[in-house]
Coordinates of C-alpha atoms in Angstrom, one line a residue:
X18 CA 173.9 33.6 58.6
X19 CA 176.0 31.1 60.4
X20 CA 174.6 27.8 61.8
X21 CA 175.0 29.1 65.5
X22 CA 173.1 32.2 64.6
X23 CA 170.2 30.3 63.0
X24 CA 169.9 28.1 66.0
X25 CA 169.9 31.2 68.4
X26 CA 167.2 32.7 65.9
X27 CA 165.0 29.6 66.1
X28 CA 165.3 29.4 69.9
X29 CA 164.5 33.0 70.4
X30 CA 161.4 32.5 68.0
X31 CA 160.0 29.2 69.4
X32 CA 161.4 29.3 73.0
X33 CA 158.6 28.7 75.7
X34 CA 157.1 32.1 77.0
X35 CA 156.9 30.8 80.5
X36 CA 158.1 27.6 82.4
X37 CA 156.6 26.2 85.2
X38 CA 158.5 25.4 88.3
X39 CA 158.7 21.6 88.0
X40 CA 160.0 22.2 84.3
X41 CA 162.6 24.6 85.5
X42 CA 163.7 22.3 88.3
X43 CA 164.1 19.4 85.8
X44 CA 165.7 21.5 83.1
X45 CA 168.1 22.9 85.8
X46 CA 169.2 19.6 87.0
X47 CA 169.9 18.4 83.5
X48 CA 172.0 21.4 82.7
X49 CA 174.0 21.0 85.9
X50 CA 174.7 17.3 84.9
X51 CA 175.7 18.3 81.3
X52 CA 178.0 20.9 82.7
X53 CA 179.5 18.5 85.2
X54 CA 180.0 15.9 82.7
X55 CA 181.9 18.4 80.5
X56 CA 184.1 19.2 83.2
X57 CA 184.9 15.6 84.1
X58 CA 185.6 14.9 80.4
X59 CA 188.5 17.4 80.6
X60 CA 192.1 15.6 80.7
X61 CA 192.8 17.6 83.9
X62 CA 189.8 15.9 85.6
X63 CA 191.6 12.4 85.2
X64 CA 194.4 11.2 87.3
X65 CA 196.0 9.9 84.2
X66 CA 195.8 13.1 82.3
X67 CA 193.7 11.6 79.7
X68 CA 190.0 12.2 79.1
X69 CA 187.8 9.6 80.7
X70 CA 185.4 9.4 77.8
X71 CA 182.1 11.4 77.8
X72 CA 179.9 8.3 78.8
X73 CA 181.9 7.9 82.0
X74 CA 182.0 11.6 82.7
X75 CA 178.1 11.6 82.1
X76 CA 177.7 8.6 84.2
X77 CA 179.6 10.1 87.2
X78 CA 178.2 13.5 86.8
X79 CA 174.6 12.1 86.9
X80 CA 175.5 9.9 89.8
X81 CA 177.1 12.9 91.9
X82 CA 174.3 15.5 91.0
X83 CA 171.6 12.9 91.6
X84 CA 173.4 12.0 94.8
X85 CA 173.4 8.2 94.0
X86 CA 177.0 6.9 94.2
X87 CA 177.3 4.5 91.7
X88 CA 180.6 4.6 89.8
X89 CA 182.0 2.9 86.9
X90 CA 185.6 3.5 88.2
X91 CA 187.1 4.0 91.6
X92 CA 186.6 7.7 92.5
X93 CA 190.2 8.0 93.8
X94 CA 191.9 6.2 91.1
X95 CA 190.0 7.7 88.2
X96 CA 189.8 11.4 89.2
X97 CA 192.4 13.9 89.9
X98 CA 192.1 16.6 92.6
X99 CA 190.3 18.8 90.3
X100 CA 187.8 16.0 89.4
X101 CA 187.2 15.3 92.9
X102 CA 186.4 18.9 93.5
X103 CA 183.9 18.9 90.7
X104 CA 182.2 15.8 91.9
X105 CA 182.1 17.3 95.5
X106 CA 180.5 20.3 94.1
X107 CA 178.0 18.3 92.2
X108 CA 177.1 16.3 95.3
X109 CA 176.5 19.6 97.3
X110 CA 174.4 21.1 94.9
X111 CA 172.5 18.1 94.0
X112 CA 171.8 17.3 97.6
X113 CA 170.7 20.7 98.6
X114 CA 169.0 21.4 95.4
X115 CA 170.1 24.0 93.0
X116 CA 167.6 26.3 94.3
X117 CA 169.6 26.4 97.6
X118 CA 172.9 27.3 95.9
X119 CA 171.1 30.1 93.9
X120 CA 169.4 31.2 97.2
X121 CA 172.6 31.3 99.0
X122 CA 174.1 33.8 96.4
X123 CA 171.0 35.9 96.6
X124 CA 171.4 36.0 100.4
X125 CA 175.0 37.2 100.0
X126 CA 174.0 39.9 97.4
X127 CA 171.2 41.1 99.7
X128 CA 168.7 40.8 96.7
X129 CA 165.0 40.3 97.1
X130 CA 163.4 37.0 96.4
X131 CA 160.3 37.2 94.2
X132 CA 157.2 35.1 93.9
X133 CA 158.4 33.1 90.8
X134 CA 161.6 32.3 92.9
X135 CA 159.5 31.5 96.0
X136 CA 157.4 29.0 94.0
X137 CA 160.6 27.4 92.6
X138 CA 161.9 27.0 96.1
X139 CA 158.9 25.4 97.4
X140 CA 158.8 22.7 94.4
X141 CA 162.6 22.1 94.8
X142 CA 161.9 21.3 98.5
X143 CA 158.9 19.3 97.8
X144 CA 156.5 21.6 99.7
X145 CA 153.3 22.8 98.5
X146 CA 152.9 25.8 100.8
X147 CA 155.0 29.0 100.1
X148 CA 154.4 30.6 103.5
X149 CA 157.7 30.8 105.2
X150 CA 159.6 29.3 102.4
X151 CA 162.4 31.9 102.5
X152 CA 162.9 31.1 106.3
X153 CA 162.8 27.4 105.6
X154 CA 165.4 27.9 102.8
X155 CA 167.8 29.5 105.5
X156 CA 167.2 26.9 107.9
X157 CA 168.3 24.4 105.1
X158 CA 171.5 26.3 104.3
X159 CA 172.5 27.0 107.9
X160 CA 171.5 23.6 109.2
X161 CA 173.3 21.9 106.3
X162 CA 176.6 23.7 106.7
X163 CA 176.4 23.1 110.6
X164 CA 175.8 19.6 110.5
X165 CA 178.4 18.9 107.8
X166 CA 180.9 20.9 109.8
X167 CA 180.3 19.0 112.9
X168 CA 180.8 15.8 110.8
X169 CA 183.9 17.3 109.4
X170 CA 185.3 18.0 113.0
X171 CA 184.6 14.6 114.2
X172 CA 186.0 12.6 111.1
X173 CA 189.0 15.0 111.1
X174 CA 189.8 14.2 114.8
X175 CA 189.5 10.5 114.0
X176 CA 191.8 10.5 110.8
X177 CA 194.5 12.9 111.9
X178 CA 196.6 10.9 114.3
X179 CA 196.7 7.9 111.8
X180 CA 196.8 9.4 108.3
X181 CA 198.2 13.0 108.8
X182 CA 196.8 16.5 108.2
X183 CA 196.4 16.4 104.3
X184 CA 194.4 13.1 104.1
X185 CA 192.4 13.9 107.3
X186 CA 191.2 17.2 106.1
X187 CA 190.5 16.0 102.6
X188 CA 188.6 12.9 103.8
X189 CA 186.8 14.5 106.5
X190 CA 185.4 17.3 104.3
X191 CA 184.5 15.0 101.3
X192 CA 182.9 12.0 103.2
X193 CA 180.9 14.5 105.7
X194 CA 179.3 16.1 102.6
X195 CA 179.0 13.0 100.7
X196 CA 177.2 11.3 103.7
X197 CA 174.9 14.2 104.7
X198 CA 173.8 14.5 101.1
X199 CA 173.2 10.7 100.9
X200 CA 175.6 10.5 97.9
X201 CA 177.7 7.6 98.8
X202 CA 180.9 8.5 97.0
X203 CA 184.4 7.6 98.9
X204 CA 187.8 8.5 98.2
X205 CA 189.4 5.8 100.4
X206 CA 190.7 4.1 97.0
X207 CA 194.3 5.7 98.1
X208 CA 194.4 3.0 100.8
X209 CA 193.0 0.1 98.8
X210 CA 191.2 0.5 95.6
X211 CA 187.5 -0.3 95.5
X212 CA 187.5 -1.2 99.3
X213 CA 185.5 1.8 100.4
X214 CA 184.3 1.6 104.0
X215 CA 185.1 -2.0 104.3
X216 CA 188.6 -0.8 105.7
X217 CA 186.7 0.9 108.6
X218 CA 184.1 -1.9 109.5
X219 CA 185.6 -2.2 112.9
X220 CA 185.7 1.6 113.5
X221 CA 182.6 2.8 115.3
X222 CA 183.6 6.5 115.3
X223 CA 183.6 6.5 111.4
X224 CA 180.7 4.4 110.9
X225 CA 178.5 5.9 113.6
X226 CA 179.2 9.5 112.6
X227 CA 178.4 8.6 108.9
X228 CA 175.2 6.9 110.2
X229 CA 174.2 10.1 112.0
X230 CA 175.0 12.4 109.0
X231 CA 172.9 9.9 106.7
X232 CA 169.9 9.9 108.9
X233 CA 169.9 13.6 109.4
X234 CA 170.2 14.4 105.8
X235 CA 167.4 11.9 105.0
X236 CA 164.9 13.2 107.3
X237 CA 163.8 16.2 105.3
X238 CA 164.2 20.0 105.7
X239 CA 160.8 20.7 107.0
X240 CA 161.1 18.1 109.8
X241 CA 164.3 19.9 110.8
X242 CA 162.3 23.3 111.0
X243 CA 159.5 21.8 113.0
X244 CA 161.8 19.9 115.5
X245 CA 163.8 23.2 115.9
X246 CA 160.5 25.2 116.5
X247 CA 158.3 23.1 118.5
X248 CA 160.9 20.9 120.4
X249 CA 158.0 18.4 121.5
X250 CA 156.9 15.2 119.7
X251 CA 153.3 15.7 120.5
X252 CA 153.2 19.2 119.2
X253 CA 154.7 18.2 115.9
X254 CA 152.5 17.8 112.8
X255 CA 151.3 14.5 111.8
X256 CA 153.7 14.2 108.9
X257 CA 156.9 15.0 111.1
X258 CA 155.8 12.4 113.6
X259 CA 155.3 9.8 110.7
X260 CA 158.7 10.6 109.5
X261 CA 160.3 10.2 112.7
X262 CA 158.5 7.1 113.8
X263 CA 158.9 5.5 110.3
X264 CA 162.7 6.3 110.0
X265 CA 163.3 4.9 113.4
X266 CA 161.1 1.8 112.7
X267 CA 163.0 1.0 109.4
X268 CA 166.2 1.4 110.7
X269 CA 165.7 -1.0 113.8
X270 CA 163.7 -3.5 111.9
X271 CA 166.1 -3.5 109.1
X272 CA 169.0 -3.9 111.6
X273 CA 167.4 -6.9 113.0
X274 CA 166.6 -8.6 110.0
X275 CA 169.8 -8.1 108.2
X276 CA 171.7 -9.3 111.3
X277 CA 169.5 -12.5 111.3
X278 CA 170.2 -13.2 107.6
X279 CA 173.8 -12.4 107.3
X280 CA 175.1 -13.3 110.9
X281 CA 176.8 -16.6 109.7
X282 CA 177.5 -15.4 106.2
X283 CA 181.3 -15.9 105.6
X284 CA 181.3 -13.2 102.9
X285 CA 179.5 -10.5 105.0
X286 CA 179.2 -10.6 108.9
X287 CA 180.3 -14.1 109.5
X288 CA 184.0 -13.5 110.1
X289 CA 183.4 -10.4 112.4
X290 CA 183.3 -10.2 116.3
X291 CA 179.7 -9.8 117.8
X292 CA 180.3 -6.1 118.3
X293 CA 181.4 -5.7 114.7
X294 CA 178.4 -7.7 113.4
X295 CA 175.9 -5.4 115.1
X296 CA 177.7 -2.2 114.2
X297 CA 177.8 -3.3 110.4
X298 CA 174.3 -4.6 110.5
X299 CA 173.2 -1.1 111.8
X300 CA 175.3 0.6 109.3
X301 CA 173.7 -1.5 106.3
X302 CA 170.3 -0.7 107.5
X303 CA 171.1 3.0 107.5
X304 CA 173.1 3.1 104.3
X305 CA 170.1 1.4 102.4
X306 CA 168.2 4.7 103.2
X307 CA 169.6 6.1 99.9
X308 CA 173.2 6.7 101.3
X309 CA 175.2 4.1 99.3
X310 CA 178.3 3.6 101.5
X311 CA 179.2 0.0 101.9
X312 CA 181.0 -1.4 104.9
X313 CA 180.4 -5.0 103.7
X314 CA 180.5 -6.8 100.2
X315 CA 177.1 -6.2 98.8
X316 CA 177.7 -9.0 96.3
X317 CA 178.3 -11.3 99.1
X318 CA 174.9 -10.7 100.6
X319 CA 172.6 -13.7 100.7
X320 CA 169.5 -13.7 98.5
X321 CA 167.5 -13.0 101.4
X322 CA 169.8 -10.1 102.3
X323 CA 169.6 -8.8 98.7
X324 CA 165.8 -8.9 98.7
X325 CA 165.6 -6.9 101.9
X326 CA 168.0 -4.4 100.8
X327 CA 165.9 -4.0 97.7
X328 CA 162.8 -3.2 99.7
X329 CA 164.5 -0.9 102.0
X330 CA 166.3 1.0 99.1
X331 CA 163.0 1.4 97.4
X332 CA 161.5 2.9 100.5
X333 CA 164.3 5.4 100.6
X334 CA 164.2 8.5 102.9
X335 CA 161.7 11.5 103.5
X336 CA 160.3 14.1 100.9
X337 CA 162.1 17.4 100.9
X338 CA 165.3 15.7 102.0
X339 CA 168.7 14.7 100.4
X340 CA 167.3 11.1 100.0
X341 CA 165.4 9.4 97.2
X342 CA 163.1 6.5 96.9
X343 CA 159.4 6.1 97.2
X344 CA 159.7 8.2 100.7
X345 CA 158.9 7.1 104.2
X346 CA 155.4 8.8 104.5
X347 CA 154.3 7.4 101.0
X348 CA 155.4 3.9 102.2
X349 CA 153.3 4.4 105.4
X350 CA 150.4 5.6 103.4
X351 CA 150.2 2.5 101.4
X352 CA 150.6 0.3 104.3
X353 CA 147.6 2.1 106.2
X354 CA 145.6 1.9 102.9
X355 CA 146.0 -1.8 102.5
X356 CA 145.2 -2.3 106.1
X357 CA 142.0 -0.1 105.8
X358 CA 140.8 -2.0 102.7
X359 CA 141.4 -5.3 104.2
X360 CA 139.0 -4.2 107.0
X361 CA 136.5 -2.8 104.4
X362 CA 137.2 0.7 105.1
X363 CA 137.5 3.5 102.5
X364 CA 139.0 6.2 104.5
X365 CA 142.9 6.0 105.6
X366 CA 143.5 7.4 109.0
X367 CA 146.4 7.9 111.1
X368 CA 146.9 9.8 114.5
X369 CA 143.0 10.6 114.4
X370 CA 143.2 12.4 111.2
X371 CA 142.2 11.2 107.7
X372 CA 144.6 11.3 104.8
X373 CA 143.0 12.8 101.6
X374 CA 142.0 10.2 99.1
X375 CA 144.1 12.2 96.2
X376 CA 147.3 11.7 98.4
X377 CA 146.6 8.2 98.9
X378 CA 146.3 7.7 95.1
X379 CA 149.5 9.7 94.6
X380 CA 151.5 7.5 96.8
X381 CA 149.9 4.4 94.9
X382 CA 150.8 6.0 91.6
X383 CA 154.4 6.7 92.6
X384 CA 154.9 3.2 94.2
X385 CA 153.5 1.5 91.0
X386 CA 155.8 3.5 88.8
X387 CA 159.0 2.7 90.7
X388 CA 158.0 -1.0 91.0
X389 CA 157.4 -1.3 87.1
X390 CA 160.6 0.7 86.3
X391 CA 162.6 -1.6 88.9
X392 CA 161.4 -4.9 87.3
X393 CA 161.8 -3.5 83.8
X394 CA 165.3 -2.3 84.7
X395 CA 166.4 -5.5 86.2
X396 CA 165.1 -7.5 83.2
X397 CA 166.7 -5.1 80.7
X398 CA 170.1 -5.1 82.5
X399 CA 170.3 -8.7 82.8
X400 CA 169.3 -9.2 79.3
X401 CA 172.0 -6.9 77.9
X402 CA 174.7 -7.7 80.3
X403 CA 176.2 -10.6 82.1
X404 CA 174.3 -10.0 85.3
X405 CA 171.7 -12.0 87.0
X406 CA 168.1 -10.7 87.4
X407 CA 168.3 -10.2 91.0
X408 CA 171.5 -8.3 90.7
X409 CA 170.0 -6.3 87.8
X410 CA 166.9 -5.4 90.0
X411 CA 169.3 -4.5 92.7
X412 CA 171.2 -2.0 90.5
X413 CA 168.0 -0.6 89.0
X414 CA 166.4 0.0 92.5
X415 CA 169.8 1.4 93.5
X416 CA 169.6 4.0 90.7
X417 CA 166.0 4.9 91.1
X418 CA 166.2 5.3 94.7
X419 CA 169.5 7.2 94.4
X420 CA 171.2 4.9 96.7
X421 CA 174.5 4.1 95.0
X422 CA 174.9 0.4 96.3
X423 CA 175.8 -2.3 93.7
X424 CA 176.2 -6.0 93.8
X425 CA 178.9 -5.9 91.4
X426 CA 176.9 -5.0 88.2
X427 CA 177.9 -1.5 87.6
X428 CA 181.3 -2.1 86.0
X429 CA 180.2 -5.1 83.8
X430 CA 177.1 -3.4 82.5
X431 CA 176.7 -2.9 78.8
X432 CA 176.7 0.6 77.2
X433 CA 172.6 0.5 76.9
X434 CA 172.4 -0.7 80.4
X435 CA 174.6 2.2 81.7
X436 CA 172.5 4.7 79.7
X437 CA 169.4 3.2 81.3
X438 CA 171.0 3.5 84.8
X439 CA 171.8 7.4 84.1
X440 CA 168.2 7.9 83.1
X441 CA 166.9 6.0 86.2
X442 CA 169.5 8.1 88.5
X443 CA 167.9 11.4 87.0
X444 CA 164.3 10.3 87.5
X445 CA 164.9 9.2 91.0
X446 CA 166.4 12.6 91.8
X447 CA 164.2 14.9 90.1
X448 CA 161.0 12.8 91.0
X449 CA 158.9 10.7 88.8
X450 CA 156.0 12.5 89.8
X451 CA 157.5 16.0 89.3
X452 CA 158.7 15.0 85.9
X453 CA 155.2 13.7 84.7
X454 CA 153.3 16.7 86.2
X455 CA 155.8 18.9 84.7
X456 CA 156.0 17.6 81.1
X457 CA 153.0 15.5 80.6
X458 CA 150.3 17.2 82.5
X459 CA 150.9 20.8 82.1
X460 CA 147.7 21.4 80.4
X461 CA 145.0 19.2 81.9
X462 CA 141.9 18.8 79.9
X463 CA 138.9 19.4 81.9
X464 CA 136.7 16.2 82.6
X465 CA 133.6 17.4 80.8
X466 CA 131.7 13.9 80.7
X467 CA 132.0 10.7 82.5
X468 CA 131.2 7.2 81.4
X469 CA 128.7 5.0 83.0
X470 CA 130.1 2.9 85.9
X471 CA 130.6 -0.9 85.5
X472 CA 131.5 -3.5 88.0
X473 CA 134.4 -6.0 87.9
X474 CA 135.5 -8.9 89.9
X475 CA 138.5 -8.1 91.9
X476 CA 140.6 -10.6 93.7

């Protein structure tokens, strides 16, 4: 018997009889990343006609599928038209979730969707209730393509007069999808390598269009559906109201703080006019919500600007969206919890509703995990590469929150540091909680006894 036949026989004998929805999602994302890496590793995917090397291909495929945007080479200079198409497809599948792509195929073939598929859909969209999940999935698909299409039309109209039909069509499609999926990849390297959106920092049409795409993509699919159906802020659920208010507050507060910190910085906003300073301060605040486009040099940020950027990246977008991070509502829950405990209260309330203690603990768990991983990642990167601790933490948080901004550390990191960033991007997209529940807590032991309580001195 051949080795391949032995491996197949072993798999058939020892394969898992049933996979949970969380395991299916985690394994599917890993499979998509591996397939994308294999395609990008082909010589035809590189502009030079030579293979990029598997590590570069794996890093790029992970960044695209996990809609992060970190790159080790300029996307235009490194990848051919074929390679860019692969990256764009990975961004779209990764941003909407592989179940959205699979569901689109099911819709086109007019097949029925079973209970197992509905469960996986709900898990992929970060929703606990399967009621109306197929209708929501249709809203996700139609809404996503509609918003991306509007973005394409606006960007196409902007690029056409100055850059011609070919560039206008290619750039508008690629950047509309990349912005809506919060991926942060750009192909403006044809104009100036590694310049990115710095070339358009005085262009309100490009920057504001991308801002709108980023925000809409980061709100979450469930919020879309509620806004579409209820069309009144007061009629929205507590969750949807929290998402909208928190998103608005983070954008405005981030805009104000970043403008104050960077207003006279000669490496970022300093040389710009007042209008451009306000425009790029707003864009920086929005892109920190896990988008990853850069209209100013991130390495030139002040230490205060980098600190604020790290916090905003860590918060991220909203659940069930194309964004990553801790998530807006989880952040609010933590703030409300701290405020309640500071006043000696045990219950956490918002809009005259009490938040279950289990959800408060979930938010705390995710927050602690992300902070620990960010600190560990920063120390690991700075100790294995010629990078400061601040820039190492910046890079680690950017990967964990699937943002894609870099202060210049990505291309000078060691191989071990790059492998860590690959793992962080995967964890950030699939979800730390999803992975832990799917692989570690699949068979929870019943709590059959409890030890006697003891009191400690806290604080």
